[in-house]
Short mmCIF file of C-alpha atoms in Angstrom, two decimals:
data_model
loop_
_atom_site.label_atom_id
_atom_site.label_comp_id
_atom_site.label_asym_id
_atom_site.label_seq_id
_atom_site.Cartn_x
_atom_site.Cartn_y
_atom_site.Cartn_z
CA UNK A 1 -5.41 -11.50 6.72
CA UNK A 2 -7.23 -8.60 8.18
CA UNK A 3 -7.84 -5.49 6.19
CA UNK A 4 -9.37 -3.29 8.81
CA UNK A 5 -8.10 0.22 9.35
CA UNK A 6 -6.45 -0.66 12.68
CA UNK A 7 -4.01 -3.22 10.98
CA UNK A 8 -2.78 -0.45 8.69
CA UNK A 9 -2.67 2.18 11.45
CA UNK A 10 -0.39 -0.06 13.48
CA UNK A 11 1.85 -0.29 10.45
CA UNK A 12 2.17 3.35 9.42
CA UNK A 13 5.67 3.98 8.19
CA UNK A 14 6.33 0.22 7.56
CA UNK A 15 7.96 -0.91 4.37
CA UNK A 16 6.17 -3.62 2.29
CA UNK A 17 7.93 -5.51 -0.50
CA UNK A 18 6.13 -6.14 -3.78
CA UNK A 19 6.04 -9.92 -4.39
CA UNK A 20 7.64 -11.01 -7.62
CA UNK A 21 9.75 -7.82 -7.99
CA UNK A 22 13.49 -8.49 -8.37
CA UNK A 23 15.15 -7.71 -5.09
CA UNK A 24 17.85 -5.71 -6.84
CA UNK A 25 15.16 -3.32 -8.03
CA UNK A 26 14.58 -2.29 -4.37
CA UNK A 27 10.86 -2.02 -4.88
CA UNK A 28 9.56 -1.36 -1.39
CA UNK A 29 6.46 0.63 -0.70
CA UNK A 30 6.24 2.64 2.51
CA UNK A 31 2.76 2.98 4.11
CA UNK A 32 2.79 6.80 4.20
CA UNK A 33 -0.83 7.61 5.16
CA UNK A 34 -3.99 6.02 6.57
CA UNK A 35 -7.15 7.93 5.97
CA UNK A 36 -10.15 6.72 7.87
CA UNK A 37 -13.62 7.86 6.67
CA UNK A 38 -16.96 8.43 8.47
CA UNK A 39 -17.89 4.92 7.41
CA UNK A 40 -16.00 2.59 9.76
CA UNK A 41 -15.81 0.07 7.01
CA UNK A 42 -14.08 2.35 4.58
CA UNK A 43 -10.59 3.89 4.46
CA UNK A 44 -7.84 4.88 2.10
CA UNK A 45 -4.13 4.25 2.09
CA UNK A 46 -1.21 6.17 0.50
CA UNK A 47 2.08 4.29 -0.27
CA UNK A 48 5.32 5.95 -1.15
CA UNK A 49 7.40 4.08 -3.69
CA UNK A 50 10.64 4.71 -5.65
CA UNK A 51 10.67 6.81 -8.76
CA UNK A 52 11.62 3.64 -10.76
CA UNK A 53 10.39 1.08 -11.53
CA UNK A 54 6.93 2.44 -11.58
CA UNK A 55 3.96 0.05 -10.99
CA UNK A 56 0.95 0.23 -13.25
CA UNK A 57 -2.65 0.12 -11.80
CA UNK A 58 -2.99 -3.53 -10.65
CA UNK A 59 -3.46 -5.88 -7.76
CA UNK A 60 -0.10 -6.65 -6.24
CA UNK A 61 0.89 -8.88 -3.39
CA UNK A 62 2.59 -7.00 -0.53
CA UNK A 63 4.85 -8.77 1.85
CA UNK A 64 6.09 -7.76 5.24
CA UNK A 65 8.05 -9.94 7.61
CA UNK A 66 5.84 -11.28 10.31
CA UNK A 67 2.58 -10.68 8.42
CA UNK A 68 0.59 -12.74 5.98
CA UNK A 69 0.82 -11.72 2.31
CA UNK A 70 -1.68 -9.13 1.32
CA UNK A 71 -3.37 -8.73 -2.13
CA UNK A 72 -4.10 -5.02 -2.67
CA UNK A 73 -5.28 -3.07 -5.72
CA UNK A 74 -2.92 -0.06 -6.12
CA UNK A 75 -3.47 2.98 -8.27
CA UNK A 76 -0.51 5.27 -9.21
CA UNK A 77 -1.39 8.67 -7.85
CA UNK A 78 1.42 10.69 -9.06
CA UNK A 79 5.08 11.65 -8.53
CA UNK A 80 6.46 13.66 -5.66
CA UNK A 81 10.00 14.55 -4.47
CA UNK A 82 10.26 10.99 -3.03
CA UNK A 83 9.31 9.10 -6.12
CA UNK A 84 5.84 7.70 -6.92
CA UNK A 85 2.78 7.60 -4.65
CA UNK A 86 0.10 4.84 -4.90
CA UNK A 87 -3.46 4.82 -3.46
CA UNK A 88 -5.57 1.91 -2.26
CA UNK A 89 -9.19 2.29 -1.11
CA UNK A 90 -11.06 -0.19 0.99
CA UNK A 91 -14.82 -0.23 1.23
CA UNK A 92 -15.83 -3.49 3.10
#
């Protein structure tokens, strides 16, 4: 599974399911922002999630139809009008 910035840029706005979350919880995370950096190996992601349930800081497995599962470390970044935002930083 590739974790380079182009993979995520191509999926901006896509919904990723959190593996292990009960489907009735509707725990989908929308890839809201891809932030490249001057270092081509580093970038940051912002995901928008629902207001509840709220994920703790942890590594989760994200699933998207047609893509391989992706283990990613998410950090809660705070609430907004849409629910909860999460950040992930890559520094390969």
